[in-house]
CSV table of C-alpha atoms in Angstrom, one decimal:
chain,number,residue,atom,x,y,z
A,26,UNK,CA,0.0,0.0,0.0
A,27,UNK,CA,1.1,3.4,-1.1
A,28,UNK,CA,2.2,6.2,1.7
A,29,UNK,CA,-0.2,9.1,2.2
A,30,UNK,CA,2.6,11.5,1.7
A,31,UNK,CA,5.8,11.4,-0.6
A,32,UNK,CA,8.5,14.6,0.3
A,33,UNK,CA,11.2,15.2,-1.6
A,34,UNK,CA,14.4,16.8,-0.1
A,35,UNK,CA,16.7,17.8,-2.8
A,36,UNK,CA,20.6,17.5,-1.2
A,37,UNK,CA,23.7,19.1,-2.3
A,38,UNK,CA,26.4,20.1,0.1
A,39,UNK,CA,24.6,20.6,2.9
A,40,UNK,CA,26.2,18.3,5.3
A,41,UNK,CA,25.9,20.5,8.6
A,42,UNK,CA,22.0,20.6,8.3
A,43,UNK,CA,20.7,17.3,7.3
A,44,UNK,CA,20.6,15.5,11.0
A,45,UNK,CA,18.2,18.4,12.1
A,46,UNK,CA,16.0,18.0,8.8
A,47,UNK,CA,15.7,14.7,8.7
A,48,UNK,CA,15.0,14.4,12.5
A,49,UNK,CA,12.4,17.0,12.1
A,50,UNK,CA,10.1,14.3,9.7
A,51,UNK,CA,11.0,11.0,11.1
A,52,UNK,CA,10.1,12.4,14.9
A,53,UNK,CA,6.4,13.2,13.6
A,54,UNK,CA,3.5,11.7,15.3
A,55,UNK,CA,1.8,10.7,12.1
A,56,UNK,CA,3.9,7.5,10.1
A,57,UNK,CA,2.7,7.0,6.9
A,58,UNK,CA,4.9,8.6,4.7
A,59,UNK,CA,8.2,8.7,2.6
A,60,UNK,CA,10.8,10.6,1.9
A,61,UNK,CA,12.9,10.3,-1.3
A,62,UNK,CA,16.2,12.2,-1.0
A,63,UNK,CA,17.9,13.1,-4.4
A,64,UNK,CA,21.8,13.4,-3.4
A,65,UNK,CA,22.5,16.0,-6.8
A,66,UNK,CA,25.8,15.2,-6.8
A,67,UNK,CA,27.8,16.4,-3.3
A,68,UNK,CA,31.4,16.8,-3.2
A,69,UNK,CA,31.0,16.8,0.9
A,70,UNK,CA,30.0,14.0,3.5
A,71,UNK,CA,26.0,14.4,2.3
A,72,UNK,CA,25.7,11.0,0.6
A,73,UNK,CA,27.6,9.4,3.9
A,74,UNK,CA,25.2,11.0,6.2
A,75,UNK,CA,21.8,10.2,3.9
A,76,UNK,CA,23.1,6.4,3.7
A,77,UNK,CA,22.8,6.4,7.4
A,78,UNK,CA,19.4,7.9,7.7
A,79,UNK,CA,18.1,5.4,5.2
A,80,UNK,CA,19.5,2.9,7.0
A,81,UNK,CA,18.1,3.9,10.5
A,82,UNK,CA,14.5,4.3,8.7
A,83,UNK,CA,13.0,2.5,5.6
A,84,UNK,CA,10.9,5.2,4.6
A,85,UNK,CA,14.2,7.1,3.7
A,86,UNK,CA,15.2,5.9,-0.1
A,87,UNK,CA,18.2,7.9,-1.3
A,88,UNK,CA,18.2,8.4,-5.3
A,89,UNK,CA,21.8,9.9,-6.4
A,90,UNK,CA,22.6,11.9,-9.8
A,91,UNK,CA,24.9,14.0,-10.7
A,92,UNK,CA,25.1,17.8,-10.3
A,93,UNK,CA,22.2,18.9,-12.0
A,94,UNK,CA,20.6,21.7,-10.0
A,95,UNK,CA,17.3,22.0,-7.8
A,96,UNK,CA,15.0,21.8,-9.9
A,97,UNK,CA,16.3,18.6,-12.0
A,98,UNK,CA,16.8,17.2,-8.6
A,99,UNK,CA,13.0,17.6,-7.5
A,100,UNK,CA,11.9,16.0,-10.7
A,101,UNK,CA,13.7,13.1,-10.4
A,102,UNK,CA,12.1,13.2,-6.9
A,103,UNK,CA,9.0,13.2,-8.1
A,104,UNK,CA,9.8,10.2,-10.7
A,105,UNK,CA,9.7,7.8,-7.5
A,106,UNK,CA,7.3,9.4,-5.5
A,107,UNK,CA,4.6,6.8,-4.6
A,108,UNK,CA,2.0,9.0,-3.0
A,109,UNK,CA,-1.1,11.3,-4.1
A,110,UNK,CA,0.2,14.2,-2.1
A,111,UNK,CA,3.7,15.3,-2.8
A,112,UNK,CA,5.9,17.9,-0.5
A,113,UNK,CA,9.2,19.5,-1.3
A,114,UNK,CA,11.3,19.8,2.1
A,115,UNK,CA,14.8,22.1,1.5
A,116,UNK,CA,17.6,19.8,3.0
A,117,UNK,CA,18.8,23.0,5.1
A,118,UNK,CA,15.3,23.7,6.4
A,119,UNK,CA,13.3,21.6,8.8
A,120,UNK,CA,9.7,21.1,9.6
A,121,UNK,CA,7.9,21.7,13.3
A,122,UNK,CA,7.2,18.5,15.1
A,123,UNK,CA,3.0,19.1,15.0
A,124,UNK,CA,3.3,19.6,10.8
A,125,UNK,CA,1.7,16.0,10.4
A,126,UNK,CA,-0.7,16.1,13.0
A,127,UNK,CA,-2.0,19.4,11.7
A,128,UNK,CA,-1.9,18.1,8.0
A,129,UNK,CA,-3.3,14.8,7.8
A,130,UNK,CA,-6.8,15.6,8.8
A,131,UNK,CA,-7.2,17.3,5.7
A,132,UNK,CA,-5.7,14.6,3.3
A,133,UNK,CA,-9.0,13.5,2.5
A,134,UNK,CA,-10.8,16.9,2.1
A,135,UNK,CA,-11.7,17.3,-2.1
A,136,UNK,CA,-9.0,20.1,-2.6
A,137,UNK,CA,-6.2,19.8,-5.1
A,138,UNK,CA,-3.5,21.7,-2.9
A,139,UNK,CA,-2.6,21.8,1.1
A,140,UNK,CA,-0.8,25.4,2.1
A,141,UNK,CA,0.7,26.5,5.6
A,142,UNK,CA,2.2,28.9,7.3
A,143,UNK,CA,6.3,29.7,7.4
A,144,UNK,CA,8.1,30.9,9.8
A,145,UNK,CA,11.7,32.1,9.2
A,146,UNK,CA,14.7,31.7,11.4
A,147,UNK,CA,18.2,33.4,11.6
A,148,UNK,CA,21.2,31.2,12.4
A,149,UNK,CA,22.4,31.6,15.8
A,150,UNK,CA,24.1,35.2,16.2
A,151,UNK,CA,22.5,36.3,13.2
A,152,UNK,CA,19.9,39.2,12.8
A,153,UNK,CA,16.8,39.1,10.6
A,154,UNK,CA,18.3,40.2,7.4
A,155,UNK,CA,16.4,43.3,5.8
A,156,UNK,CA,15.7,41.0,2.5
A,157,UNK,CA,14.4,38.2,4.6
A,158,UNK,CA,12.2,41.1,6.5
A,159,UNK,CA,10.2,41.4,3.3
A,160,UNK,CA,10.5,37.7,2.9
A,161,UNK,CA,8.5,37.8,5.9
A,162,UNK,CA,5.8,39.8,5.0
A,163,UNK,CA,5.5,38.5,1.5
A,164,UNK,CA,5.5,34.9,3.1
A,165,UNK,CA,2.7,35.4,5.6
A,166,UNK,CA,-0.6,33.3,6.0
A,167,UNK,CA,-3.7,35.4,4.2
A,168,UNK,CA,-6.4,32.8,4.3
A,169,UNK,CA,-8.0,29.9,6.6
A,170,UNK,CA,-9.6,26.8,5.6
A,171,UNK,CA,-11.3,25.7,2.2
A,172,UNK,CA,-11.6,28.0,-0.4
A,173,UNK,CA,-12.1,27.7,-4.6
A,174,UNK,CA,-8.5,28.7,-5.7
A,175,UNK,CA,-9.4,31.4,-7.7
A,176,UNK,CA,-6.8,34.0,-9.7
A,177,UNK,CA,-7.3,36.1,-6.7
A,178,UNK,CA,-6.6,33.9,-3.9
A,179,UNK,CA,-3.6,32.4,-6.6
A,180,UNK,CA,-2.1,35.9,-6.9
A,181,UNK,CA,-2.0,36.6,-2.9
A,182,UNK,CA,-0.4,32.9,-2.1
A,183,UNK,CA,3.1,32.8,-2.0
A,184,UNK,CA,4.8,30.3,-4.7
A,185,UNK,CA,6.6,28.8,-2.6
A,186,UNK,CA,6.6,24.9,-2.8
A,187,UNK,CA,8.1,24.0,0.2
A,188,UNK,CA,4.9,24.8,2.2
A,189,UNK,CA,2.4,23.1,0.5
A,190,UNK,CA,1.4,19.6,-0.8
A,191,UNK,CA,0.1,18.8,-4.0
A,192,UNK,CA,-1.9,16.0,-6.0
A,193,UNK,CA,1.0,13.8,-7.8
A,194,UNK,CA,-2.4,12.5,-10.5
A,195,UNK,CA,-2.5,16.1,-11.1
A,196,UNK,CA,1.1,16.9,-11.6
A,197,UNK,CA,1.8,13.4,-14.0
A,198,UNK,CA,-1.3,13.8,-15.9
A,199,UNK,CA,-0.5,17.5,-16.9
A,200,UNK,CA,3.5,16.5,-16.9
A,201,UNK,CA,4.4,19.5,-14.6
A,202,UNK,CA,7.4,19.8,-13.5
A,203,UNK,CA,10.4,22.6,-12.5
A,204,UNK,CA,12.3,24.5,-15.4
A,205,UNK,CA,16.2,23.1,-15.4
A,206,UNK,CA,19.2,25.7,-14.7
A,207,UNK,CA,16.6,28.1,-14.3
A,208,UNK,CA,16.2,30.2,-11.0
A,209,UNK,CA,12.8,31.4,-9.6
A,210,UNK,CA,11.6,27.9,-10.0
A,211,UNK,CA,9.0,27.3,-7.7
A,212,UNK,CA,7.5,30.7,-9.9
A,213,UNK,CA,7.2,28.4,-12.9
A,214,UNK,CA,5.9,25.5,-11.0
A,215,UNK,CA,3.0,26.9,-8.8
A,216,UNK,CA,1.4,28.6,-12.2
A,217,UNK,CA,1.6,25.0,-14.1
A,218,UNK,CA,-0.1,23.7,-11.3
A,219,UNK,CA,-2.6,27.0,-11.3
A,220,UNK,CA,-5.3,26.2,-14.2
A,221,UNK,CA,-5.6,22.4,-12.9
A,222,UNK,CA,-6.4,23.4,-8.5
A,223,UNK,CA,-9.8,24.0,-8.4
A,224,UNK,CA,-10.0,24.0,-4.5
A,225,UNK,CA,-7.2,24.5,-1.8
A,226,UNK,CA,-6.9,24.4,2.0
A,227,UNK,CA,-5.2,26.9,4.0
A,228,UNK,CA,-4.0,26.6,7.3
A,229,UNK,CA,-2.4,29.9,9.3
A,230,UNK,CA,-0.5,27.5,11.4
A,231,UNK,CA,3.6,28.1,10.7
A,232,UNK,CA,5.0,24.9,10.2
A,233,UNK,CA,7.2,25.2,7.9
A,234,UNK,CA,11.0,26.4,9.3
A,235,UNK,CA,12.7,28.5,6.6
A,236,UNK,CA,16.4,28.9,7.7
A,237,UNK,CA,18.3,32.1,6.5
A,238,UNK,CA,21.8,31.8,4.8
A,239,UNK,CA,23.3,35.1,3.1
A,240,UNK,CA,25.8,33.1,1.2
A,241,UNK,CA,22.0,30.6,-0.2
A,242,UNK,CA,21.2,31.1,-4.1
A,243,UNK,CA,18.1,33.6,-2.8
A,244,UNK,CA,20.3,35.5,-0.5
A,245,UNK,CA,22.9,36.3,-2.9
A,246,UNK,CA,20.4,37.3,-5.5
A,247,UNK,CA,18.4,39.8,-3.0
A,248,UNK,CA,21.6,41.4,-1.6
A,249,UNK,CA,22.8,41.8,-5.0
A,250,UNK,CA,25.6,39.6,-5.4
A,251,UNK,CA,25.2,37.3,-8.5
A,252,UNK,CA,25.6,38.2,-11.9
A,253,UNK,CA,23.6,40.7,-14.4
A,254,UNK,CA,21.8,38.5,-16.0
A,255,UNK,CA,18.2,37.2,-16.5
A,256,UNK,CA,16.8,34.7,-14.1
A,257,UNK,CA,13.5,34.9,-13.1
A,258,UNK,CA,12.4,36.2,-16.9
A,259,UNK,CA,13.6,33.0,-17.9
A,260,UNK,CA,10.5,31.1,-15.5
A,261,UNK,CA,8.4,33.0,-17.2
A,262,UNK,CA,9.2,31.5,-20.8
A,263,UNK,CA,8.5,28.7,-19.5
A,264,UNK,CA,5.9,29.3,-18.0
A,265,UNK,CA,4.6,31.0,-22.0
A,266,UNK,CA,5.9,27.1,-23.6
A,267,UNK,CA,3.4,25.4,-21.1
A,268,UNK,CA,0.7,27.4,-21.4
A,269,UNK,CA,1.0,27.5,-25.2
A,270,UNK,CA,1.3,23.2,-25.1
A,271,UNK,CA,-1.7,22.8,-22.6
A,272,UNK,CA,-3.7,25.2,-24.9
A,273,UNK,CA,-4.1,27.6,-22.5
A,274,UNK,CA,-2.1,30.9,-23.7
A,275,UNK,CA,-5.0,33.0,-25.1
A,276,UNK,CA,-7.0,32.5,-22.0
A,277,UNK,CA,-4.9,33.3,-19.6
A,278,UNK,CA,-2.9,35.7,-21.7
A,279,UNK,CA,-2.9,38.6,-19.0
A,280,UNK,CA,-2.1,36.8,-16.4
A,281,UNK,CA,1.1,35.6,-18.0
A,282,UNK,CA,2.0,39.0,-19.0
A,283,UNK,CA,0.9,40.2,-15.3
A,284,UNK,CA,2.9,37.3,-14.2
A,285,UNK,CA,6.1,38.0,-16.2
A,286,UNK,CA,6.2,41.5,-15.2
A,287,UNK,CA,6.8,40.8,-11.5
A,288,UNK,CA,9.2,38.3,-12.8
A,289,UNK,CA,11.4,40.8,-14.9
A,290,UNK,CA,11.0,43.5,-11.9
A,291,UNK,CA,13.1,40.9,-10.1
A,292,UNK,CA,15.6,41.0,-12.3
A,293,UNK,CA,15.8,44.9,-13.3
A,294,UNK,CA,16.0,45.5,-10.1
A,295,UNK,CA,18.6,43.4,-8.6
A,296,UNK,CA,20.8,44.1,-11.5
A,297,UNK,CA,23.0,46.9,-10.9
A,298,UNK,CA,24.1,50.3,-13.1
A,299,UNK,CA,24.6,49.5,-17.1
A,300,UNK,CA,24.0,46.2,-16.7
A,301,UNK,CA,20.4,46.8,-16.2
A,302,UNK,CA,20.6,47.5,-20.0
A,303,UNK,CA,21.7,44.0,-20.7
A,304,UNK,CA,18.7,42.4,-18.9
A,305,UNK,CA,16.0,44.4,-20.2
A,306,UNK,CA,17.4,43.0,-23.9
A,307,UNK,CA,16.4,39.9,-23.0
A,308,UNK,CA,13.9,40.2,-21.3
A,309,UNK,CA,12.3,41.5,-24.2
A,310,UNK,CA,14.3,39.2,-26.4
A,311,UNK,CA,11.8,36.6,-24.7
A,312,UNK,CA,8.4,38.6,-25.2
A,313,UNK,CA,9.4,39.3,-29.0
A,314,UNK,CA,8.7,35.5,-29.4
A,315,UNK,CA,5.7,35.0,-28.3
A,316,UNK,CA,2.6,36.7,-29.7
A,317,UNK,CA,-0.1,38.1,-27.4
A,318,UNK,CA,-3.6,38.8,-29.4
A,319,UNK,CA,-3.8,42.2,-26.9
A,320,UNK,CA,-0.2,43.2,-25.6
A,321,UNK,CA,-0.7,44.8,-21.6
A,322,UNK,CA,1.4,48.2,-20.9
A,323,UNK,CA,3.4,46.2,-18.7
A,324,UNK,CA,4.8,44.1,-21.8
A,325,UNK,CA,4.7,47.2,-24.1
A,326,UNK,CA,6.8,48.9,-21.6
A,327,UNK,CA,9.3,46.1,-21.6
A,328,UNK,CA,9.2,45.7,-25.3
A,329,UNK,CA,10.1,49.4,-25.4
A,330,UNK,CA,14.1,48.6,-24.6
A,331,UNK,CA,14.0,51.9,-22.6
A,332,UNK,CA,15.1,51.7,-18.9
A,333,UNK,CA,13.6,55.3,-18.3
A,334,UNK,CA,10.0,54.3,-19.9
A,335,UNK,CA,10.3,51.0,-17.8
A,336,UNK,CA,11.3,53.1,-14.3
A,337,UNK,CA,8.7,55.7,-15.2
A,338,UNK,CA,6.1,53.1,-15.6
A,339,UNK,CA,6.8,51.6,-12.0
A,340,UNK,CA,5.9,55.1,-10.6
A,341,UNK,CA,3.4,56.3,-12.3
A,342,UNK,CA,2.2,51.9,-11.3
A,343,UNK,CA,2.2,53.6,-7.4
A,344,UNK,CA,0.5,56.6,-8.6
A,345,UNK,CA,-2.2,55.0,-10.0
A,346,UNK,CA,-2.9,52.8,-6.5
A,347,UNK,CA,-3.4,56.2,-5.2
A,348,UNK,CA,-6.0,56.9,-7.7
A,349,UNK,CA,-7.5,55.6,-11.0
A,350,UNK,CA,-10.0,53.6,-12.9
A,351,UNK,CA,-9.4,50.3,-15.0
A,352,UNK,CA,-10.5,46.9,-15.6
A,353,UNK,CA,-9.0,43.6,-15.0
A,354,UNK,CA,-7.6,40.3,-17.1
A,355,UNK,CA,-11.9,40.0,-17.1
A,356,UNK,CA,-13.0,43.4,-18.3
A,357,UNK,CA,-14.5,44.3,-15.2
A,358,UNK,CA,-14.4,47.5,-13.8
A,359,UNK,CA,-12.9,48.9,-10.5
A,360,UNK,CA,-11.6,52.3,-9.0
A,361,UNK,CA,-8.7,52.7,-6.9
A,362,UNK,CA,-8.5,55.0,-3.6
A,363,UNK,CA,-6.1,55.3,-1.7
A,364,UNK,CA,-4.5,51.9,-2.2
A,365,UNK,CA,-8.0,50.4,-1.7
A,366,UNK,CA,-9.3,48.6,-5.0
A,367,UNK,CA,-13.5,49.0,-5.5
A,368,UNK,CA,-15.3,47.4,-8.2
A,369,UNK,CA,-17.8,49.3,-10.0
């Protein structure tokens, strides 16, 4: 008999946090799970330490590759996974002892995603980092309990994958999965799985223990330390290429555009001086080949190749919160005030 939950813990080089992770799942109340543990080729004593677990606990199967990033890594993960509900658990993160016991209640409820809370924690000595500050806010809880999974309740999730489970039928019929070499992955991965969640269940409960790192992939990128270049522009393409497979690209054609704005924002700017030049080239570059039946002034703005137009447009973005009429991705029409959004 299949395991109620599979979670897969991608592993490279993290050989100081793996004890506390892996003692964070197997010390749950609730049993009936796995975890499948894809060892992406580490040059430190990872695989030693993950041979050990498995051997200590049977539910612990170890799958190694080589060095082929995160998001390869999870779907290799997912290849083995033998549940209906599948996690994703970051090897240097760790999950509070009451996760299960608050989750598996709603295992059987007809929704096609489970989401919780996260709580984020410095390293010993450390301070809350200003990035990981906004992290904060971005990453708290907005709903409770059952609701249709709407583009409204979509857009104020976080896309996080790492606090949430989600319907493996779902993911394998649709073959979803997590764009290779790309960064902002879990971007690309949430809005596959978008069109095919009709209902989800929220819980407010924190359960999920997101450890900081300034020298992690995220931290570098929001204190400005990697390269000009685009990264989370490059989810969005292919997020386009799914959409356009599944059929899906002229309905949900604003959203993408929507979608791939806050994506290139990202980029432009974390990218520093006249490199900014570089990554609004391609970010355009991308838009130029696909073809939108009504083109938003988000992507007109981008297509424009002008950093002024583009910094200009962000402003005049806050002015209009202040005040203006429009309509959405629908054609409805709302008013704002004051930041406050009316419909008419």
């Amino acid at each position: 008999m299949s395991p109620q939950i599979s979670f897969i813990v991608p592993v490279y080089n993290t050989q100081q946090y793996l004890n506390r992770c892996f003692s964070s799942i197997v010390q749950q109340k609730y049993e009936d799970w796995e975890v499948i543990v894809v060892n992406d080729g580490s040059t430190d004593e990872s695989l030693e330490i993950l041979k050990k677990w498995a051997l200590r606990d049977r539910r612990i199967k170890v799958v190694t590759q080589k060095n082929a990033g995160l998001s390869v890594a999870r779907n290799t993960g997912m290849k083995y996974a033998k549940s209906e509900w599948i996690g994703f658990i970051d090897s240097d993160d760790y999950i509070e002892p009451n996760t299960l016991e608050r989750i598996w209640p709603l295992l059987n409820k007809p929704v096609d995603m489970i989401c919780w809370g996260v709580k984020i924690i410095s390293q010993p000595g450390e301070p809350l980092l200003p990035w990981l500050k906004i992290q904060e806010h971005h990453l708290r809880s907005r709903f409770q309990g059952e609701l249709f999974f709407t583009q409204k309740v979509a857009k104020k999730e976080p896309v996080t994958v790492w606090n949430k489970l989600f319907r493996r039928s779902i993911i394998e019929k649709n073959e979803i999965n997590f764009p290779a070499k790309v960064l902002f992955e879990d971007n690309a991965f949430y809005w596959k799985y978008y069109p095919f969640c009709k209902k989800a269940f929220f819980l407010k409960d924190k359960l999920y223990c997101y450890i900081q790192r300034q020298n992690s992939i995220m931290g570098k990128i929001f204190t400005n330390q990697m390269p000009a270049q685009i990264n989370a522009c490059l989810a969005g393409a292919d997020l386009f290429d799914f959409y356009l497979k599944q059929g899906f690209f002229n309905k949900y054609q604003y959203l993408l555009q929507t979608l791939y704005w806050g994506l290139f924002m990202l980029d432009f700017e974390h990218t520093q001086g006249s490199a900014k030049q570089k990554v609004v080239n391609e970010a355009a570059q991308i838009l130029d080949k696909y073809k939108f039946i009504h083109k938003t002034a988000e992507t007109k703005t981008i297509l424009s190749r002008n950093i002024e137009n583009i910094i200009n447009f962000k402003k005049i973005g806050f002015a209009k919160k202040l005040f203006s009429i429009s309509r959405n991705e629908y054609g409805r029409k709302y008013i704002y005030i004051l930041g406050v959004r009316l419909w008419i």
